[in-house]
Coordinates of C-alpha atoms and ligand atoms in Angstrom, one line a residue:
X324 CA 93.9 162.6 84.7
X325 CA 92.3 160.3 87.2
X326 CA 93.1 157.4 84.8
X327 CA 96.8 158.4 84.8
X328 CA 97.0 158.6 88.6
X329 CA 95.4 155.2 88.9
X330 CA 97.7 153.6 86.4
X331 CA 100.7 155.1 88.2
X332 CA 99.4 153.4 91.4
X333 CA 98.9 150.2 89.4
X334 CA 95.2 150.4 90.0
X335 CA 92.3 150.0 87.5
X336 CA 89.8 152.8 87.1
X337 CA 86.6 151.0 86.4
X338 CA 83.9 153.0 84.7
X339 CA 80.3 152.6 83.5
X340 CA 79.6 151.9 79.8
X341 CA 76.5 154.0 78.9
X342 CA 75.4 154.7 75.3
X343 CA 78.8 153.5 73.9
X344 CA 80.9 155.7 76.1
X345 CA 82.9 154.9 79.3
X346 CA 81.7 157.4 81.9
X347 CA 82.1 158.2 85.6
X348 CA 79.0 157.7 87.7
X349 CA 76.6 160.7 88.0
X350 CA 76.5 159.8 91.7
X351 CA 80.2 160.8 92.0
X352 CA 80.5 157.9 94.4
X353 CA 83.1 155.1 94.2
X354 CA 83.9 151.8 96.0
X355 CA 87.3 150.3 96.5
X356 CA 88.0 146.9 95.0
X357 CA 90.4 144.9 97.1
X358 CA 92.8 142.2 95.8
X359 CA 91.7 139.2 98.0
X360 CA 95.2 137.5 97.9
X361 CA 96.9 140.6 99.4
X362 CA 94.3 142.8 101.0
X363 CA 95.6 145.7 98.9
X364 CA 93.4 148.0 96.8
X365 CA 93.3 146.9 93.2
X366 CA 90.8 149.2 91.6
X367 CA 88.0 151.7 92.2
X368 CA 84.5 151.0 90.9
X369 CA 81.6 153.4 90.4
X370 CA 78.9 153.1 93.1
X371 CA 76.2 154.0 90.6
X372 CA 72.9 155.4 91.6
X373 CA 69.4 155.1 90.2
X374 CA 70.2 158.0 87.9
X375 CA 73.0 156.0 86.3
X376 CA 70.8 153.0 86.0
X377 CA 68.1 155.2 84.4
X378 CA 70.6 156.7 81.9
X379 CA 71.7 153.2 80.8
X380 CA 68.2 151.9 80.4
X381 CA 67.3 154.9 78.3
X382 CA 70.2 154.3 76.0
X383 CA 69.4 150.6 75.8
X384 CA 65.7 151.4 75.0
X385 CA 66.8 153.9 72.2
X386 CA 69.2 151.3 70.7
X387 CA 66.6 148.5 70.7
X388 CA 64.6 149.1 67.5
X389 CA 67.6 149.1 65.2
X390 CA 69.4 146.3 67.0
X391 CA 66.4 144.1 67.0
X392 CA 65.9 144.6 63.3
X393 CA 69.5 143.9 62.4
X394 CA 69.9 140.5 60.6
X395 CA 70.9 137.9 63.2
X396 CA 74.0 137.2 61.2
X397 CA 75.2 140.8 61.7
X398 CA 74.6 140.5 65.5
X399 CA 76.5 137.2 65.5
X400 CA 79.3 138.8 63.6
X401 CA 79.7 141.6 66.2
X402 CA 79.6 139.0 69.0
X403 CA 82.3 136.9 67.3
X404 CA 84.3 140.1 67.0
X405 CA 84.0 140.6 70.7
X406 CA 85.0 136.9 71.4
X407 CA 88.0 137.4 69.1
X408 CA 89.2 140.5 71.0
X409 CA 88.9 138.7 74.4
X410 CA 90.7 135.7 72.9
X411 CA 93.6 137.9 71.7
X412 CA 93.9 139.5 75.1
X413 CA 93.3 136.2 77.0
X414 CA 96.3 136.5 79.2
X415 CA 95.5 140.1 80.2
X416 CA 91.8 139.2 81.0
X417 CA 92.9 136.0 82.9
X418 CA 95.4 138.0 85.1
X419 CA 92.7 140.6 85.9
X420 CA 90.2 137.8 86.8
X421 CA 92.8 136.0 89.0
X422 CA 93.8 139.2 90.8
X423 CA 90.2 140.3 91.3
X424 CA 88.8 137.0 92.6
X425 CA 91.8 135.3 94.1
X426 CA 91.4 132.3 91.8
X427 CA 94.6 130.6 90.6
X428 CA 95.8 132.2 87.3
X429 CA 96.0 128.7 85.8
X430 CA 92.3 128.2 86.4
X431 CA 91.4 131.7 85.1
X432 CA 93.4 130.9 81.9
X433 CA 92.2 127.4 81.4
X434 CA 88.6 127.6 82.5
X435 CA 87.1 131.1 83.0
X436 CA 88.4 132.8 79.9
X437 CA 87.9 129.9 77.4
X438 CA 84.4 129.5 78.7
X439 CA 83.6 133.2 78.4
X440 CA 84.8 133.2 74.8
X441 CA 82.8 130.0 74.2
X442 CA 79.6 131.6 75.6
X443 CA 79.8 134.5 73.1
X444 CA 80.6 132.2 70.2
X445 CA 78.0 129.6 71.2
X446 CA 75.1 131.9 71.2
X447 CA 76.3 133.8 68.1
X448 CA 76.0 130.5 66.3
X449 CA 73.0 129.1 68.1
X450 CA 70.7 132.0 67.0
X451 CA 71.6 131.3 63.4
X452 CA 70.6 127.6 63.7
X453 CA 67.4 128.2 65.6
X454 CA 64.1 127.4 64.0
X455 CA 60.5 128.5 64.8
X456 CA 57.6 126.1 65.2
X457 CA 54.6 125.6 63.0
X458 CA 51.4 123.6 63.5
X459 CA 49.4 122.5 60.5
X460 CA 45.8 122.4 61.9
X461 CA 43.2 120.1 60.3
X462 CA 40.4 121.5 62.5
X463 CA 40.2 118.3 64.6
X464 CA 37.1 117.1 62.9
X465 CA 34.9 119.7 64.7
X466 CA 31.9 120.7 62.5
X467 CA 32.5 124.0 60.9
X468 CA 36.2 124.1 61.8
X469 CA 38.6 125.4 59.1
X470 CA 42.0 124.3 58.2
X471 CA 44.8 126.6 59.2
X472 CA 48.5 126.9 59.6
X473 CA 49.9 128.3 62.8
X474 CA 53.4 129.6 63.1
X475 CA 55.3 131.0 66.0
X476 CA 57.1 134.3 65.7
X477 CA 59.8 134.9 68.4
X478 CA 60.6 138.5 69.0
X479 CA 63.2 139.9 71.4
X480 CA 61.7 141.3 74.5
X481 CA 63.4 144.7 74.7
X482 CA 65.8 145.8 77.4
X483 CA 67.2 142.9 79.3
X484 CA 68.9 143.4 82.7
X485 CA 71.6 140.8 83.5
X486 CA 73.0 140.7 87.0
X487 CA 75.9 138.5 87.9
X488 CA 77.8 137.4 91.0
X489 CA 81.6 137.5 92.0
X490 CA 82.6 133.8 91.8
X491 CA 82.9 133.4 88.0
X492 CA 82.7 137.0 87.0
X493 CA 83.2 137.1 83.2
X494 CA 82.1 133.5 82.7
X495 CA 78.6 134.1 84.2
X496 CA 78.3 137.6 82.8
X497 CA 78.9 136.4 79.2
X498 CA 76.6 133.4 79.8
X499 CA 73.8 136.0 80.3
X500 CA 74.5 138.7 77.9
X501 CA 75.4 136.4 74.9
X502 CA 71.9 134.9 74.4
X503 CA 70.2 138.3 75.2
X504 CA 72.2 140.1 72.5
X505 CA 72.1 137.3 70.0
X506 CA 68.3 137.2 70.1
X507 CA 68.1 141.0 69.5
X508 CA 67.6 142.4 73.0
X509 CA 69.6 145.3 74.2
X510 CA 71.3 144.9 77.6
X511 CA 72.1 146.6 80.8
X512 CA 74.4 144.4 82.8
X513 CA 75.4 144.9 86.4
X514 CA 78.5 142.8 87.4
X515 CA 79.3 142.2 91.0
X516 CA 80.8 145.2 92.7
X517 CA 83.3 142.8 94.4
X518 CA 84.9 141.7 91.1
X519 CA 84.1 144.3 88.4
X520 CA 87.4 144.4 86.4
X521 CA 86.9 142.0 83.6
X522 CA 83.4 143.4 82.9
X523 CA 85.0 146.8 82.5
X524 CA 87.5 145.3 80.1
X525 CA 84.7 143.6 78.2
X526 CA 82.9 147.0 78.0
X527 CA 86.1 148.5 76.4
X528 CA 86.3 145.6 74.0
X529 CA 82.7 145.9 73.0
X530 CA 83.4 149.4 71.7
X531 CA 86.4 148.1 69.7
X532 CA 84.3 145.2 68.4
X533 CA 81.9 147.8 66.8
X534 CA 78.7 147.3 68.8
X535 CA 76.3 150.2 68.1
X536 CA 76.1 152.6 71.1
X537 CA 73.5 151.6 73.7
X538 CA 73.3 147.9 72.7
X539 CA 75.5 146.8 75.6
X540 CA 75.6 149.0 78.7
X541 CA 77.5 148.1 81.9
X542 CA 76.5 149.7 85.2
X543 CA 78.7 149.1 88.3
X544 CA 77.9 149.4 91.9
X545 CA 76.2 148.0 95.0
X546 CA 73.2 145.7 94.5
X547 CA 70.9 147.5 96.8
X548 CA 71.5 150.8 94.9
X549 CA 71.8 150.6 91.1
X550 CA 71.0 146.8 91.0
X551 CA 67.6 147.3 92.6
X552 CA 67.0 150.4 90.5
X553 CA 67.6 148.4 87.3
X554 CA 65.2 145.6 88.4
X555 CA 62.5 148.1 89.3
X556 CA 62.9 150.3 86.2
X557 CA 59.6 150.4 84.3
X558 CA 61.2 150.3 80.9
X559 CA 63.0 147.0 81.2
X560 CA 61.4 143.7 79.9
X561 CA 63.3 140.9 81.5
X562 CA 65.8 140.2 84.4
X563 CA 68.2 137.4 84.5
X564 CA 69.9 137.1 87.9
X565 CA 72.6 134.7 89.2
X566 CA 73.4 135.1 92.9
X567 CA 72.1 134.4 96.4
X568 CA 68.7 133.0 97.2
X569 CA 68.0 135.9 99.5
X570 CA 68.4 138.5 96.7
X571 CA 66.8 136.2 94.2
X572 CA 63.6 136.1 96.3
X573 CA 63.5 139.9 96.4
X574 CA 64.0 140.2 92.6
X575 CA 61.3 137.5 92.0
X576 CA 58.9 139.5 94.1
X577 CA 59.6 142.7 92.4
X578 CA 59.4 141.2 88.9
X579 CA 56.2 139.4 89.8
X580 CA 54.7 142.7 90.9
X581 CA 55.5 144.4 87.6
X582 CA 55.0 141.3 85.5
X583 CA 58.6 141.3 84.0
X584 CA 60.1 138.1 82.8
X585 CA 62.6 136.7 85.3
X586 CA 65.1 133.9 85.4
X587 CA 66.8 133.2 88.8
X588 CA 69.9 131.0 89.2
X589 CA 70.5 130.8 93.0
X590 CA 72.3 129.0 95.7
X591 CA 73.0 125.3 96.2
X592 CA 73.9 122.7 98.8
X593 CA 74.7 120.0 96.4
X594 CA 74.8 116.4 97.4
X595 CA 77.6 114.1 96.0
X596 CA 76.6 110.5 96.4
X597 CA 79.1 107.6 96.4
X598 CA 77.7 104.1 96.3
X599 CA 79.8 101.1 97.4
X600 CA 80.2 99.7 93.9
X601 CA 81.7 103.0 92.6
X602 CA 85.1 103.3 91.1
X603 CA 86.8 105.0 94.0
X604 CA 90.4 105.4 92.9
X605 CA 92.3 107.1 90.1
X606 CA 92.2 110.7 88.8
X607 CA 88.6 110.2 87.5
X608 CA 87.5 108.1 90.5
X609 CA 84.9 109.1 93.1
X610 CA 87.5 110.2 95.7
X611 CA 89.5 112.5 93.5
X612 CA 86.3 113.8 91.8
X613 CA 84.6 114.5 95.2
X614 CA 87.7 116.5 96.3
X615 CA 87.6 118.5 93.1
X616 CA 83.9 119.1 93.4
X617 CA 84.3 120.3 96.9
X618 CA 87.3 122.5 96.6
X619 CA 87.5 123.9 93.0
X620 CA 87.6 127.7 93.0
X621 CA 88.0 127.4 96.8
X622 CA 84.5 125.9 97.0
X623 CA 83.0 129.1 95.5
X624 CA 81.1 127.5 92.6
X625 CA 77.3 127.2 92.9
X626 CA 77.7 123.6 91.5
X627 CA 80.3 122.5 94.1
X628 CA 79.5 119.2 95.9
X629 CA 79.4 120.5 99.4
X630 CA 77.6 117.5 101.0
X631 CA 79.4 114.2 100.5
X632 CA 77.0 111.2 101.1
X633 CA 78.9 107.9 101.4
X634 CA 77.7 104.3 101.4
X635 CA 78.6 102.8 104.8
X636 CA 80.8 100.0 103.3
X637 CA 83.2 102.5 101.7
X638 CA 82.8 105.4 104.2
X639 CA 86.2 105.1 105.9
X640 CA 88.1 104.8 102.7
X641 CA 86.4 107.8 101.1
X642 CA 86.6 109.9 104.2
X643 CA 90.3 109.2 104.5
X644 CA 90.9 109.8 100.8
X645 CA 89.0 113.1 100.6
X646 CA 90.7 114.4 103.8
X647 CA 94.1 113.5 102.3
X648 CA 93.3 115.3 99.1
X649 CA 92.1 118.4 101.1
X650 CA 95.4 118.4 103.1
X651 CA 97.3 118.4 99.9
X652 CA 95.6 121.7 98.8
X653 CA 98.0 124.3 100.1
X654 CA 96.7 127.8 99.8
X655 CA 99.1 129.8 97.6
X656 CA 99.6 132.9 95.6
X657 CA 97.0 133.0 92.8
X658 CA 99.6 134.6 90.5
X659 CA 101.9 131.6 90.8
X660 CA 101.2 129.2 87.9
X661 CA 101.9 126.3 90.2
X662 CA 99.1 127.3 92.6
X663 CA 96.0 125.1 92.6
X664 CA 94.2 126.6 95.6
X665 CA 93.9 130.3 95.9
X666 CA 92.2 133.0 98.0
X667 CA 88.7 133.5 99.2
X668 CA 87.2 136.4 97.2
X669 CA 86.6 138.8 100.1
X670 CA 87.3 139.2 103.8
X671 CA 83.5 139.5 104.4
X672 CA 83.0 136.1 102.7
X673 CA 85.9 134.6 104.6
X674 CA 84.3 135.7 107.9
X675 CA 81.1 133.8 106.8
X676 CA 83.1 130.7 106.1
X677 CA 85.0 130.7 109.4
X678 CA 81.8 131.3 111.3
X679 CA 80.2 128.2 109.7
X680 CA 83.3 126.1 110.6
X681 CA 83.2 127.4 114.2
X682 CA 79.5 126.6 114.4
X683 CA 80.2 123.1 113.1
X684 CA 82.7 122.6 116.0
X685 CA 80.1 123.8 118.5
X686 CA 77.6 121.4 117.0
X687 CA 80.0 118.5 117.6
X688 CA 81.5 118.2 114.0
X689 CA 84.8 116.5 113.8
X690 CA 87.3 118.2 111.6
X691 CA 89.2 115.7 109.4
X692 CA 91.2 118.2 107.5
X693 CA 91.8 122.0 107.5
X694 CA 89.3 123.9 109.6
X695 CA 91.4 127.1 109.9
X696 CA 92.6 130.2 108.3
X697 CA 96.2 129.4 107.5
X698 CA 98.9 131.1 109.6
X699 CA 100.2 134.2 107.7
X700 CA 103.8 132.8 107.8
X701 CA 102.7 129.7 105.9
X702 CA 101.7 132.0 103.0
X703 CA 104.0 133.6 100.4
X704 CA 105.1 137.0 101.6
X705 CA 103.0 138.9 99.1
X706 CA 99.9 137.2 100.4
X707 CA 100.2 137.6 104.2
X708 CA 97.4 140.2 104.3
X709 CA 95.1 138.1 102.1
X710 CA 91.9 136.2 102.7
X711 CA 92.6 132.4 102.8
X712 CA 91.0 129.3 104.3
X713 CA 92.2 125.8 104.4
X714 CA 90.3 123.1 102.5
X715 CA 88.1 121.6 105.2
X716 CA 86.4 118.3 105.7
X717 CA 83.9 117.8 108.6
X718 CA 82.0 114.7 109.7
X719 CA 79.6 113.8 112.5
X720 CA 77.1 116.6 112.1
X721 CA 73.4 116.1 112.4
X722 CA 72.0 116.3 108.8
X723 CA 69.3 118.7 110.0
X724 CA 71.8 121.3 111.5
X725 CA 72.4 124.6 109.9
X726 CA 75.9 123.8 108.7
X727 CA 74.4 120.9 106.7
X728 CA 71.4 122.9 105.5
X729 CA 72.7 126.3 104.7
X730 CA 75.0 127.2 101.8
X731 CA 78.5 128.1 102.9
X732 CA 80.0 128.7 99.4
X733 CA 83.5 128.0 100.6
X734 CA 86.1 125.2 100.8
X735 CA 84.1 123.2 103.3
X736 CA 82.6 119.7 102.7
X737 CA 80.6 117.7 105.2
X738 CA 80.3 113.9 105.2
X739 CA 77.3 111.7 106.0
X740 CA 77.0 108.0 105.9
X741 CA 74.1 106.1 104.4
X742 CA 73.1 102.4 104.5
X743 CA 70.9 102.1 101.5
X744 CA 69.5 103.9 98.4
X745 CA 66.4 105.3 100.2
X746 CA 68.5 106.8 103.0
X747 CA 70.9 108.3 100.4
X748 CA 67.9 109.9 98.6
X749 CA 66.4 111.1 101.9
X750 CA 69.7 112.8 102.8
X751 CA 70.3 114.1 99.3
X752 CA 66.8 115.7 99.0
X753 CA 66.7 116.9 102.6
X754 CA 67.6 120.6 102.1
X755 CA 65.7 123.5 100.7
X756 CA 68.0 123.6 97.7
X757 CA 68.0 121.7 94.4
X758 CA 70.6 122.9 92.0
X759 CA 73.0 120.0 91.2
X760 CA 73.8 116.5 92.3
X761 CA 76.5 113.9 91.5
X762 CA 76.1 110.1 91.7
X763 CA 79.0 107.6 91.6
X764 CA 78.0 104.0 90.9
X765 CA 78.8 101.3 88.4
X766 CA 75.2 100.2 88.3
X767 CA 73.5 101.9 85.3
X768 CA 70.0 101.1 86.5
X769 CA 70.6 102.5 89.9
X770 CA 72.3 105.6 88.3
X771 CA 69.1 106.2 86.3
X772 CA 66.7 105.5 89.2
X773 CA 68.6 107.8 91.6
X774 CA 69.1 110.6 89.0
X775 CA 65.3 110.6 88.4
X776 CA 64.5 110.8 92.1
X777 CA 67.0 113.6 93.0
X778 CA 65.6 117.1 93.6
X779 CA 68.1 118.8 91.2
X780 CA 68.1 120.6 87.9
X781 CA 71.4 119.0 86.9
X782 CA 72.8 115.5 87.7
X783 CA 76.2 114.2 86.9
X784 CA 76.9 110.4 86.9
X785 CA 80.5 109.3 87.5
X786 CA 81.8 112.8 86.8
X787 CA 81.4 116.4 87.8
X788 CA 81.0 119.8 86.1
X789 CA 81.0 118.4 82.5
X790 CA 79.0 121.2 80.8
X791 CA 77.5 121.3 77.3
X792 CA 76.3 124.8 76.6
X793 CA 73.2 123.4 74.8
X794 CA 71.8 121.6 77.9
X795 CA 69.3 123.2 80.2
X796 CA 70.9 124.8 83.3
X797 CA 69.1 125.7 86.5
X798 CA 67.7 124.6 89.8
X799 CA 64.6 123.5 91.6
X800 CA 63.2 124.5 95.0
X801 CA 65.2 127.4 96.5
X802 CA 67.9 127.1 93.9
X803 CA 66.0 129.1 91.3
X804 CA 63.2 129.5 88.8
X805 CA 63.7 128.9 85.0
X806 CA 66.4 127.5 82.9
X807 CA 69.3 128.9 81.0
X808 CA 71.5 127.3 78.4
X809 CA 71.0 126.5 74.7
X810 CA 67.4 126.8 73.4
X811 CA 66.1 127.6 77.0
X812 CA 68.0 130.8 77.0
X813 CA 66.9 131.8 73.5
X814 CA 63.3 131.1 74.5
X815 CA 63.7 133.2 77.7
X816 CA 64.9 136.3 75.8
X817 CA 62.2 136.1 73.2
X818 CA 58.4 136.5 73.3
X819 CA 56.5 133.9 71.3
X820 CA 53.6 135.1 69.2
X821 CA 51.3 132.6 67.4
X822 CA 50.0 133.6 64.0
X823 CA 47.1 131.5 62.7
X824 CA 46.4 131.7 59.0
X825 CA 43.3 130.2 57.5
X826 CA 44.1 127.9 54.7
Ligands
NAD905 P1 74.5 138.3 95.7 O1 73.1 137.8 95.6 O2 74.9 139.0 97.0 O3 74.9 139.2 94.5 C1 74.7 138.8 93.2 C2 74.6 140.1 92.3 O4 73.4 140.7 92.7 C3 75.7 141.1 92.6 O5 75.9 141.8 91.3 C4 75.0 142.1 93.5 O6 75.5 143.4 93.5 C5 73.6 142.1 93.0 N1 72.5 142.5 94.0 C6 72.6 142.4 95.3 N2 71.4 142.9 95.8 C7 70.7 143.3 94.8 C8 69.4 143.9 94.7 N3 68.6 144.1 95.7 N4 68.9 144.1 93.4 C9 69.6 143.8 92.3 N5 70.9 143.3 92.4 C10 71.4 143.0 93.6 O7 75.4 137.0 95.5 P2 77.0 136.9 95.5 O8 77.4 136.8 96.9 O9 77.6 137.8 94.5 O10 77.2 135.4 94.8 C11 77.2 134.2 95.6 C12 75.9 133.5 95.4 O11 75.6 133.3 94.0 C13 75.8 132.2 96.0 O12 74.6 132.0 96.7 C14 75.9 131.2 94.9 O13 75.3 129.9 95.1 C15 75.1 132.0 93.8 N6 75.5 131.5 92.5 C16 74.5 130.8 91.8 C17 74.8 130.3 90.5 C18 73.8 129.5 89.7 O14 74.0 129.4 88.5 N7 72.8 129.0 90.4 C19 76.1 130.6 90.0 C20 77.0 131.3 90.7 C21 76.7 131.8 92.0

């Protein structure tokens, strides 16, 4: 009945997936999901409680023995089924992702959905091609030592909790659940309450794909409620979290206390370095790439290059080029296939962005482009109640000020000038974060030297955001603990056990 009323209103009724069934929250509490491009309600989502979290963990715990003993090829088959369903319904998933986040539909269709499908297929395949280690021991010449062979068994840990943020909802959720499921863990996942719709669609699709009840459970709601209850639940073995550094610190503390395995992918304030010998022009040149790195997904990607560091000799040219590129990004209706620059995902987050830009002005920053919420009459009629911000370029700030030091996570890039390599590195490494960095230079030796010296888990040279799912992914300093991607993720979700056999 409720479903029917919601459908009539054009709204989605998001529900929890617990033990293979879509259910309302025991709490009876719900949150509104707002379409960021219009400000109108789009869905309602359970605001689950600790009781809902507990029910999901119990189901996952009960499903674990059978799932973990299933041949890996059978687990992979079900994951490929799921990928196939998402692929068949790609347009539907992409529209939901675009409406829910405010990202342009073209981006949801060409990036978020293909990557979500690739995540499922990648780990379904990876687990079949993984090998365990063995060590043939000759005793090391120690008197009395015997020969032996050691081999490493890798067993799934148990119930894994996967918590994801709102910026790339299905992309990051599948990035976490895919290796967890492939290695034989059962999962309780908690998507962001801000953008829950594609996770709900994935939950429905997992039933259709034939996953045994309880293998994948999805609990929706506020982080401090059901999210914290999942992290603190005594029957879970591991937590993988992508989100803010503040919440990550709390999760790290909680898991440390209970000795759960934890992986934390947190915030960034990523430097983008342009040396004076770099190729500046053209679609793959430093200027166009810097603008793409700053403003893709309206700057709401943890890997965005939000601090542009420019060699003095090319500063003016780069600053002018990036400001021009920012000015060309006109905020538009995410549903329009021509739109390249969409909405900010929530009004709360928009307020954080405008506060940071206002602070930059107070601190003496010069705004070279953007700097404002666009006037409503500049937006398509449907979007006049939406949350938008212009692509913004700021120069002239002190590198130690809060705008240069704290993550904004919006379409705002700051510029700094450097005179030599050591100053570039000092600026690049001069924040608490260390997720990603980009270097543009034609000098291969310098590219290698600078990459090695940067405080970052990921460095791109003469490009940005080229991702290979087999490579390690994660940050240093306040950007996180641990690595995801490829074998790193398979390791995280399994417990190694050495078996030593005397030969
Ligand atoms: P957030 O930390 O507010 O929330 C992330 C998720 O954690 C949400 O699902 C939220 O409900 C949940 N949560 C909040 N409090 C919790 C608690 N006490 N216990 C358990 N769960 C809790 O982050 P956000 O605003 O959704 O996302 C933006 C942040 O994510 C940015 O800082 C961005 O840099 C970061 N991010 C990092 C990466 C990466 O790979 N390093 C990728 C994307 C986003």
